[in-house]
Amino acid sequence: MRHDKHGIRRIDLAEMQLASSETARVINRDIVLELIRASQPISRADLARRSGLGRSTISQIVEQLIGENWVREGAMGSLPRGRRPTMVGLNEDLVAIAVDIHPKQASVALVDLNGRLLSRSLAPLTSDPADSMRLITDCMHRMHRTAPRKSIKGIGISLPGRVNPATQRLIFAPNLKWPEFDIKKMVETRMGLPVVIENDATACLLAELTFSRMDGIRDAVLVAVAEGVGTCVLANGQLVVGHNGMAGEFGHITVDPNGPRCGCGKNGCWEVFGSCRAALRYYRELRPKGPVMAFQELLNLAEEGDPAAAQALATQAMWIGRGLRMLIASVSPSTILIAGDLTSAWHRFGPVIEKEVRDVTLAGDPPLIRPTHEGEIARLRGAAALVFQRGANRTTSAPAIANATKSA
Ligand SMILES: [Zn+2]
Protein backbone atom coordinates (compact mmCIF):
# COMPACT_ATOMS: atom_id res chain seq x y z
CA MET A 1 0.00 0.00 0.00
CA ARG A 2 0.91 3.62 -0.36
CA HIS A 3 3.06 5.43 2.17
CA ASP A 4 2.58 9.09 2.65
CA LYS A 5 6.01 10.63 2.88
CA HIS A 6 4.62 13.86 4.30
CA GLY A 7 2.19 12.53 6.85
CA ILE A 8 1.46 10.15 9.64
CA ARG A 9 -0.22 6.92 8.59
CA ARG A 10 -3.25 6.91 10.78
CA ILE A 11 -5.41 3.85 11.27
CA ASP A 12 -8.99 4.96 11.73
CA LEU A 13 -10.97 2.09 13.28
CA ALA A 14 -14.24 3.65 12.10
CA GLU A 15 -13.13 3.22 8.48
CA MET A 16 -11.22 -0.04 8.87
CA GLN A 17 -10.65 -1.90 5.61
CA LEU A 18 -8.08 -4.69 5.42
CA ALA A 19 -5.93 -4.93 2.32
CA SER A 20 -6.74 -8.05 0.34
CA SER A 21 -5.03 -9.61 -2.67
CA GLU A 22 -7.95 -8.11 -4.61
CA THR A 23 -6.91 -4.62 -3.42
CA ALA A 24 -3.37 -5.20 -4.67
CA ARG A 25 -4.67 -6.51 -7.97
CA VAL A 26 -6.87 -3.43 -8.54
CA ILE A 27 -4.02 -1.06 -7.65
CA ASN A 28 -1.62 -2.84 -10.02
CA ARG A 29 -4.22 -2.75 -12.78
CA ASP A 30 -4.71 1.01 -12.28
CA ILE A 31 -0.95 1.54 -12.43
CA VAL A 32 -0.65 -0.45 -15.68
CA LEU A 33 -3.56 1.50 -17.21
CA GLU A 34 -1.88 4.80 -16.28
CA LEU A 35 1.49 3.62 -17.66
CA ILE A 36 -0.25 2.76 -20.93
CA ARG A 37 -1.95 6.18 -20.98
CA ALA A 38 1.35 7.97 -20.35
CA SER A 39 3.53 5.99 -22.77
CA GLN A 40 1.26 4.55 -25.47
CA PRO A 41 1.88 2.74 -27.70
CA ILE A 42 3.90 0.52 -25.38
CA SER A 43 4.88 -3.15 -25.39
CA ARG A 44 4.19 -5.62 -22.58
CA ALA A 45 7.93 -5.93 -22.00
CA ASP A 46 8.26 -2.18 -21.49
CA LEU A 47 5.25 -2.21 -19.16
CA ALA A 48 6.98 -4.87 -17.06
CA ARG A 49 10.20 -2.86 -17.01
CA ARG A 50 8.47 0.42 -16.13
CA SER A 51 6.21 -1.04 -13.45
CA GLY A 52 8.53 -3.59 -11.88
CA LEU A 53 5.77 -6.22 -12.18
CA GLY A 54 6.53 -9.67 -13.60
CA ARG A 55 5.93 -10.44 -17.29
CA SER A 56 3.14 -12.91 -16.56
CA THR A 57 1.37 -10.47 -14.22
CA ILE A 58 1.57 -7.77 -16.90
CA SER A 59 0.18 -10.16 -19.52
CA GLN A 60 -2.74 -11.07 -17.26
CA ILE A 61 -3.53 -7.41 -16.52
CA VAL A 62 -3.27 -6.38 -20.19
CA GLU A 63 -5.59 -9.24 -21.20
CA GLN A 64 -8.08 -8.10 -18.58
CA LEU A 65 -7.89 -4.47 -19.76
CA ILE A 66 -8.40 -5.61 -23.37
CA GLY A 67 -11.35 -7.77 -22.27
CA GLU A 68 -12.90 -4.79 -20.51
CA ASN A 69 -12.44 -2.60 -23.60
CA TRP A 70 -10.05 -0.10 -21.98
CA VAL A 71 -7.05 -1.08 -24.05
CA ARG A 72 -6.42 -2.29 -27.60
CA GLU A 73 -3.58 -4.03 -29.35
CA GLY A 74 -2.26 -1.96 -32.21
CA ALA A 75 0.78 -1.67 -34.43
CA MET A 76 3.81 -3.91 -34.12
CA GLY A 77 6.88 -2.33 -32.57
CA SER A 78 10.39 -3.05 -33.76
CA LEU A 79 13.41 -4.27 -31.86
CA PRO A 80 17.02 -4.37 -33.09
CA ARG A 81 17.22 -8.18 -33.06
CA GLY A 82 14.20 -8.67 -35.29
CA ARG A 83 11.56 -9.48 -32.66
CA ARG A 84 8.40 -7.46 -33.16
CA PRO A 85 6.32 -7.01 -30.02
CA THR A 86 2.65 -6.06 -30.27
CA MET A 87 2.08 -2.59 -28.86
CA VAL A 88 -0.90 -1.66 -26.72
CA GLY A 89 -2.70 1.67 -26.32
CA LEU A 90 -5.95 3.08 -24.97
CA ASN A 91 -9.11 2.13 -26.86
CA GLU A 92 -10.12 5.33 -28.63
CA ASP A 93 -13.60 4.02 -29.37
CA LEU A 94 -14.44 4.05 -25.67
CA VAL A 95 -16.03 7.44 -24.94
CA ALA A 96 -17.86 9.35 -22.24
CA ILE A 97 -20.70 11.81 -22.65
CA ALA A 98 -19.49 14.95 -20.88
CA VAL A 99 -21.86 17.69 -19.75
CA ASP A 100 -20.84 21.10 -18.44
CA ILE A 101 -23.72 23.00 -16.86
CA HIS A 102 -23.80 26.81 -16.56
CA PRO A 103 -26.73 28.95 -15.36
CA LYS A 104 -28.16 29.56 -18.84
CA GLN A 105 -26.84 26.76 -21.00
CA ALA A 106 -25.02 23.45 -20.98
CA SER A 107 -22.32 22.06 -23.27
CA VAL A 108 -22.60 18.40 -24.17
CA ALA A 109 -19.65 16.56 -25.74
CA LEU A 110 -18.31 13.14 -26.61
CA VAL A 111 -14.82 12.76 -25.13
CA ASP A 112 -12.53 9.78 -25.71
CA LEU A 113 -10.20 8.04 -23.25
CA ASN A 114 -7.34 10.31 -24.30
CA GLY A 115 -9.37 13.41 -23.38
CA ARG A 116 -10.06 14.42 -26.99
CA LEU A 117 -13.36 16.15 -27.79
CA LEU A 118 -15.02 14.31 -30.70
CA SER A 119 -18.17 16.43 -30.94
CA ARG A 120 -19.84 19.16 -28.97
CA SER A 121 -23.13 21.01 -28.91
CA LEU A 122 -25.07 23.43 -26.73
CA ALA A 123 -28.39 23.02 -24.94
CA PRO A 124 -30.30 26.02 -23.55
CA LEU A 125 -31.43 25.70 -19.92
CA THR A 126 -34.34 26.98 -17.86
CA SER A 127 -34.64 27.70 -14.14
CA ASP A 128 -36.29 24.30 -13.62
CA PRO A 129 -33.85 21.39 -13.14
CA ALA A 130 -36.22 18.72 -14.52
CA ASP A 131 -36.93 20.76 -17.68
CA SER A 132 -33.25 21.54 -18.09
CA MET A 133 -32.17 17.91 -17.71
CA ARG A 134 -34.78 16.88 -20.31
CA LEU A 135 -33.23 19.34 -22.80
CA ILE A 136 -29.75 18.01 -21.99
CA THR A 137 -30.72 14.33 -22.36
CA ASP A 138 -32.40 15.10 -25.72
CA CYS A 139 -29.09 16.62 -26.81
CA MET A 140 -27.24 13.47 -25.59
CA HIS A 141 -29.55 11.20 -27.61
CA ARG A 142 -28.93 13.25 -30.77
CA MET A 143 -25.18 13.14 -30.19
CA HIS A 144 -25.18 9.38 -29.56
CA ARG A 145 -26.96 8.82 -32.89
CA THR A 146 -24.16 10.64 -34.75
CA ALA A 147 -21.51 8.24 -33.37
CA PRO A 148 -23.08 4.77 -33.48
CA ARG A 149 -19.73 2.93 -33.47
CA LYS A 150 -18.49 4.45 -30.24
CA SER A 151 -18.97 2.56 -27.02
CA ILE A 152 -20.26 4.89 -24.28
CA LYS A 153 -18.88 4.14 -20.83
CA GLY A 154 -21.06 6.59 -18.94
CA ILE A 155 -22.09 10.19 -18.43
CA GLY A 156 -20.11 12.76 -16.44
CA ILE A 157 -21.75 16.04 -15.38
CA SER A 158 -19.81 19.06 -14.15
CA LEU A 159 -21.82 21.85 -12.55
CA PRO A 160 -21.36 25.02 -10.49
CA GLY A 161 -22.60 23.53 -7.25
CA ARG A 162 -22.04 20.81 -4.69
CA VAL A 163 -23.19 17.25 -4.75
CA ASN A 164 -23.47 15.25 -1.54
CA PRO A 165 -20.99 12.38 -2.10
CA ALA A 166 -23.19 9.94 -0.16
CA THR A 167 -26.48 10.66 -1.96
CA GLN A 168 -25.15 12.19 -5.25
CA ARG A 169 -27.94 14.77 -4.93
CA LEU A 170 -27.36 18.45 -5.70
CA ILE A 171 -27.30 20.26 -2.35
CA PHE A 172 -25.80 23.71 -3.06
CA ALA A 173 -25.98 25.65 -6.34
CA PRO A 174 -26.25 29.40 -5.63
CA ASN A 175 -25.57 30.45 -9.23
CA LEU A 176 -27.87 27.91 -10.86
CA LYS A 177 -30.58 28.71 -8.31
CA TRP A 178 -31.89 25.15 -8.68
CA PRO A 179 -33.68 23.53 -5.76
CA GLU A 180 -32.39 20.23 -4.34
CA PHE A 181 -32.89 17.74 -7.15
CA ASP A 182 -31.88 14.18 -8.08
CA ILE A 183 -30.14 14.82 -11.43
CA LYS A 184 -28.39 11.45 -11.34
CA LYS A 185 -31.56 9.39 -11.08
CA MET A 186 -33.34 11.30 -13.84
CA VAL A 187 -30.45 11.10 -16.32
CA GLU A 188 -29.76 7.42 -15.55
CA THR A 189 -33.41 6.59 -16.13
CA ARG A 190 -33.59 8.51 -19.42
CA MET A 191 -30.23 7.39 -20.82
CA GLY A 192 -29.73 3.90 -19.35
CA LEU A 193 -26.09 4.72 -18.56
CA PRO A 194 -24.24 5.28 -15.26
CA VAL A 195 -23.99 8.97 -14.27
CA VAL A 196 -21.38 10.74 -12.11
CA ILE A 197 -21.95 14.36 -11.02
CA GLU A 198 -19.29 16.61 -9.56
CA ASN A 199 -18.50 20.22 -8.78
CA ASP A 200 -16.92 21.99 -11.78
CA ALA A 201 -13.67 22.88 -10.01
CA THR A 202 -13.21 19.28 -8.85
CA ALA A 203 -13.91 18.02 -12.38
CA CYS A 204 -11.32 20.45 -13.81
CA LEU A 205 -8.66 19.27 -11.35
CA LEU A 206 -9.51 15.67 -12.16
CA ALA A 207 -9.01 16.47 -15.87
CA GLU A 208 -5.54 17.85 -15.14
CA LEU A 209 -4.65 14.80 -13.03
CA THR A 210 -5.98 12.38 -15.64
CA PHE A 211 -5.10 13.85 -19.01
CA SER A 212 -2.30 16.36 -18.38
CA ARG A 213 -0.46 14.29 -15.75
CA MET A 214 0.69 16.00 -12.59
CA ASP A 215 3.09 13.32 -11.38
CA GLY A 216 4.96 14.47 -8.30
CA ILE A 217 2.59 17.35 -7.51
CA ARG A 218 0.97 16.58 -4.16
CA ASP A 219 -0.35 19.99 -3.11
CA ALA A 220 -2.34 21.97 -5.65
CA VAL A 221 -5.42 24.12 -5.89
CA LEU A 222 -7.60 24.57 -8.93
CA VAL A 223 -9.63 27.76 -9.17
CA ALA A 224 -12.50 27.67 -11.68
CA VAL A 225 -13.59 31.16 -12.63
CA ALA A 226 -16.94 31.59 -14.40
CA GLU A 227 -20.25 33.03 -13.16
CA GLY A 228 -18.86 32.23 -9.69
CA VAL A 229 -15.48 31.20 -8.29
CA GLY A 230 -15.06 27.53 -7.33
CA THR A 231 -12.00 25.83 -5.91
CA CYS A 232 -10.76 22.29 -5.44
CA VAL A 233 -7.88 21.39 -3.14
CA LEU A 234 -5.37 18.55 -3.58
CA ALA A 235 -3.53 18.15 -0.25
CA ASN A 236 -0.90 15.48 0.44
CA GLY A 237 -1.90 13.89 -2.87
CA GLN A 238 -5.57 13.52 -1.94
CA LEU A 239 -8.60 15.53 -3.05
CA VAL A 240 -10.06 17.26 -0.02
CA VAL A 241 -13.77 16.41 0.07
CA GLY A 242 -14.86 17.51 3.53
CA HIS A 243 -18.07 17.04 5.48
CA ASN A 244 -21.02 16.73 3.03
CA GLY A 245 -18.57 17.21 0.15
CA MET A 246 -18.47 20.94 0.87
CA ALA A 247 -14.69 21.52 1.27
CA GLY A 248 -13.11 24.25 -0.80
CA GLU A 249 -15.90 26.85 -0.88
CA PHE A 250 -13.36 29.66 -0.73
CA GLY A 251 -15.50 31.56 -3.24
CA HIS A 252 -18.02 32.14 -0.45
CA ILE A 253 -15.62 33.49 2.15
CA THR A 254 -16.40 37.15 2.86
CA VAL A 255 -13.65 39.51 1.73
CA ASP A 256 -15.69 42.72 2.26
CA PRO A 257 -18.84 42.64 4.42
CA ASN A 258 -20.00 45.86 2.71
CA GLY A 259 -19.60 44.31 -0.75
CA PRO A 260 -22.38 43.40 -3.21
CA ARG A 261 -24.89 40.62 -2.52
CA CYS A 262 -23.77 37.10 -3.46
CA GLY A 263 -25.90 34.26 -4.84
CA CYS A 264 -25.38 32.42 -1.51
CA GLY A 265 -27.29 35.18 0.33
CA LYS A 266 -24.33 36.81 2.07
CA ASN A 267 -22.55 40.04 1.13
CA GLY A 268 -19.06 40.54 -0.25
CA CYS A 269 -17.96 36.94 -0.91
CA TRP A 270 -14.70 36.48 -2.88
CA GLU A 271 -16.69 35.45 -5.97
CA VAL A 272 -18.63 38.73 -6.17
CA PHE A 273 -15.24 40.40 -6.71
CA GLY A 274 -13.31 37.80 -8.72
CA SER A 275 -15.91 36.17 -11.00
CA CYS A 276 -16.72 36.95 -14.63
CA ARG A 277 -19.98 38.53 -13.44
CA ALA A 278 -17.89 40.88 -11.30
CA ALA A 279 -15.81 41.90 -14.35
CA LEU A 280 -19.02 42.79 -16.21
CA ARG A 281 -20.12 44.86 -13.20
CA TYR A 282 -16.78 46.73 -13.14
CA TYR A 283 -17.24 47.49 -16.82
CA ARG A 284 -20.79 48.80 -16.31
CA GLU A 285 -19.54 51.04 -13.49
CA LEU A 286 -16.99 52.57 -15.88
CA ARG A 287 -19.36 52.69 -18.88
CA PRO A 288 -22.92 52.91 -17.51
CA LYS A 289 -24.31 53.26 -21.03
CA GLY A 290 -22.16 50.50 -22.52
CA PRO A 291 -23.94 47.45 -23.93
CA VAL A 292 -24.79 44.60 -21.57
CA MET A 293 -22.41 41.91 -22.64
CA ALA A 294 -21.23 38.39 -22.13
CA PHE A 295 -17.77 37.90 -20.61
CA GLN A 296 -16.31 36.78 -23.96
CA GLU A 297 -17.34 40.12 -25.48
CA LEU A 298 -15.57 41.92 -22.67
CA LEU A 299 -12.40 39.95 -23.48
CA ASN A 300 -12.77 40.89 -27.16
CA LEU A 301 -13.33 44.58 -26.35
CA ALA A 302 -10.18 44.64 -24.23
CA GLU A 303 -8.19 43.09 -27.08
CA GLU A 304 -9.56 45.78 -29.41
CA GLY A 305 -8.06 48.40 -27.10
CA ASP A 306 -11.10 49.50 -25.06
CA PRO A 307 -9.52 50.97 -21.87
CA ALA A 308 -12.65 50.41 -19.71
CA ALA A 309 -12.76 46.72 -20.66
CA ALA A 310 -9.04 46.36 -19.92
CA GLN A 311 -9.52 48.09 -16.57
CA ALA A 312 -12.49 45.87 -15.65
CA LEU A 313 -10.45 42.72 -16.36
CA ALA A 314 -7.45 44.07 -14.43
CA THR A 315 -9.70 44.68 -11.40
CA GLN A 316 -11.07 41.14 -11.66
CA ALA A 317 -7.50 39.77 -11.92
CA MET A 318 -6.44 41.73 -8.84
CA TRP A 319 -9.32 40.25 -6.83
CA ILE A 320 -8.55 36.74 -8.00
CA GLY A 321 -4.98 37.26 -6.81
CA ARG A 322 -6.10 38.67 -3.46
CA GLY A 323 -8.41 35.73 -2.88
CA LEU A 324 -5.59 33.32 -3.63
CA ARG A 325 -3.80 34.67 -0.56
CA MET A 326 -6.26 32.94 1.76
CA LEU A 327 -5.84 29.73 -0.22
CA ILE A 328 -2.06 29.92 -0.02
CA ALA A 329 -2.15 30.66 3.70
CA SER A 330 -4.54 27.81 4.41
CA VAL A 331 -3.29 24.91 2.25
CA SER A 332 0.12 26.05 0.88
CA PRO A 333 -0.13 24.61 -2.64
CA SER A 334 2.97 24.22 -4.83
CA THR A 335 0.80 24.79 -7.91
CA ILE A 336 -2.31 26.88 -8.51
CA LEU A 337 -4.26 26.11 -11.66
CA ILE A 338 -6.74 28.65 -13.01
CA ALA A 339 -9.55 27.41 -15.27
CA GLY A 340 -12.15 29.38 -17.20
CA ASP A 341 -12.66 31.59 -20.25
CA LEU A 342 -10.19 34.12 -18.82
CA THR A 343 -7.29 31.73 -19.55
CA SER A 344 -7.51 32.79 -23.22
CA ALA A 345 -6.38 36.26 -22.04
CA TRP A 346 -3.66 34.95 -19.71
CA HIS A 347 -1.28 37.73 -20.81
CA ARG A 348 -3.66 40.11 -18.98
CA PHE A 349 -4.52 37.98 -15.97
CA GLY A 350 -1.30 36.07 -15.24
CA PRO A 351 1.00 39.01 -14.39
CA VAL A 352 -1.60 40.76 -12.15
CA ILE A 353 -2.47 37.56 -10.27
CA GLU A 354 1.20 36.66 -9.81
CA LYS A 355 2.00 40.11 -8.45
CA GLU A 356 -0.80 39.93 -5.86
CA VAL A 357 0.47 36.55 -4.70
CA ARG A 358 4.18 37.38 -4.73
CA ASP A 359 3.65 40.35 -2.42
CA VAL A 360 2.34 38.20 0.42
CA THR A 361 4.36 34.98 0.26
CA LEU A 362 5.34 34.32 3.88
CA ALA A 363 8.34 32.04 3.34
CA GLY A 364 9.93 30.04 0.55
CA ASP A 365 9.03 30.17 -3.12
CA PRO A 366 5.59 31.42 -4.16
CA PRO A 367 3.40 28.74 -5.78
CA LEU A 368 3.52 28.24 -9.52
CA ILE A 369 0.40 29.77 -11.09
CA ARG A 370 -0.67 28.50 -14.47
CA PRO A 371 -3.79 28.35 -16.67
CA THR A 372 -5.44 25.03 -17.56
CA HIS A 373 -6.71 24.11 -21.00
CA GLU A 374 -9.00 26.78 -22.32
CA GLY A 375 -12.28 27.44 -20.58
CA GLU A 376 -15.01 25.00 -21.22
CA ILE A 377 -12.71 22.36 -22.67
CA ALA A 378 -11.24 21.87 -19.18
CA ARG A 379 -14.68 21.35 -17.68
CA LEU A 380 -15.80 18.95 -20.40
CA ARG A 381 -12.60 16.93 -20.10
CA GLY A 382 -13.17 16.95 -16.35
CA ALA A 383 -16.70 15.60 -16.77
CA ALA A 384 -15.26 12.80 -18.93
CA ALA A 385 -12.52 12.10 -16.38
CA LEU A 386 -15.25 11.48 -13.77
CA VAL A 387 -16.56 8.61 -15.88
CA PHE A 388 -13.19 7.11 -16.70
CA GLN A 389 -12.02 7.32 -13.08
CA ARG A 390 -15.07 5.64 -11.57
CA GLY A 391 -15.32 3.29 -14.51
CA ALA A 392 -11.77 2.12 -13.97
CA ASN A 393 -13.01 0.75 -10.66
CA ARG A 394 -10.45 2.56 -8.58
CA THR A 395 -10.13 1.85 -4.91
CA THR A 396 -8.84 5.35 -4.24
CA SER A 397 -9.92 8.66 -5.70
CA ALA A 398 -8.20 10.62 -8.45
CA PRO A 399 -4.89 11.44 -6.81
CA ALA A 400 -4.00 7.77 -6.98
CA ILE A 401 -3.14 8.48 -10.60
CA ALA A 402 -0.74 11.23 -9.71
CA ASN A 403 1.04 8.95 -7.29
CA ALA A 404 0.45 5.57 -8.81
CA THR A 405 3.57 5.38 -10.93
CA LYS A 406 5.68 6.27 -7.92
CA SER A 407 4.44 3.42 -5.81
CA ALA A 408 5.03 0.91 -8.60
ZN1 LIG B 1 -21.35 33.78 -1.46
PDB file of N, CA and C and ligand atoms in Angstrom, residues 252 262 264 269, ligand 1:
ATOM      1  N   HIS A 252     -16.990  31.559  -1.307  1.00  0.00           N
ATOM      2  CA  HIS A 252     -18.020  32.144  -0.445  1.00  0.00           C
ATOM      3  C   HIS A 252     -17.464  32.579   0.903  1.00  0.00           C
ATOM      4  N   CYS A 262     -24.214  38.302  -2.743  1.00  0.00           N
ATOM      5  CA  CYS A 262     -23.769  37.103  -3.458  1.00  0.00           C
ATOM      6  C   CYS A 262     -24.956  36.160  -3.649  1.00  0.00           C
ATOM      7  N   CYS A 264     -25.192  33.269  -2.699  1.00  0.00           N
ATOM      8  CA  CYS A 264     -25.378  32.417  -1.514  1.00  0.00           C
ATOM      9  C   CYS A 264     -26.198  33.133  -0.444  1.00  0.00           C
ATOM     10  N   CYS A 269     -18.763  38.160  -0.759  1.00  0.00           N
ATOM     11  CA  CYS A 269     -17.957  36.940  -0.912  1.00  0.00           C
ATOM     12  C   CYS A 269     -16.867  37.183  -1.963  1.00  0.00           C
TER      13      CYS A 269
HETATM   14 ZN    ZN B   1     -21.354  33.778  -1.463  1.00  0.00          ZN
END
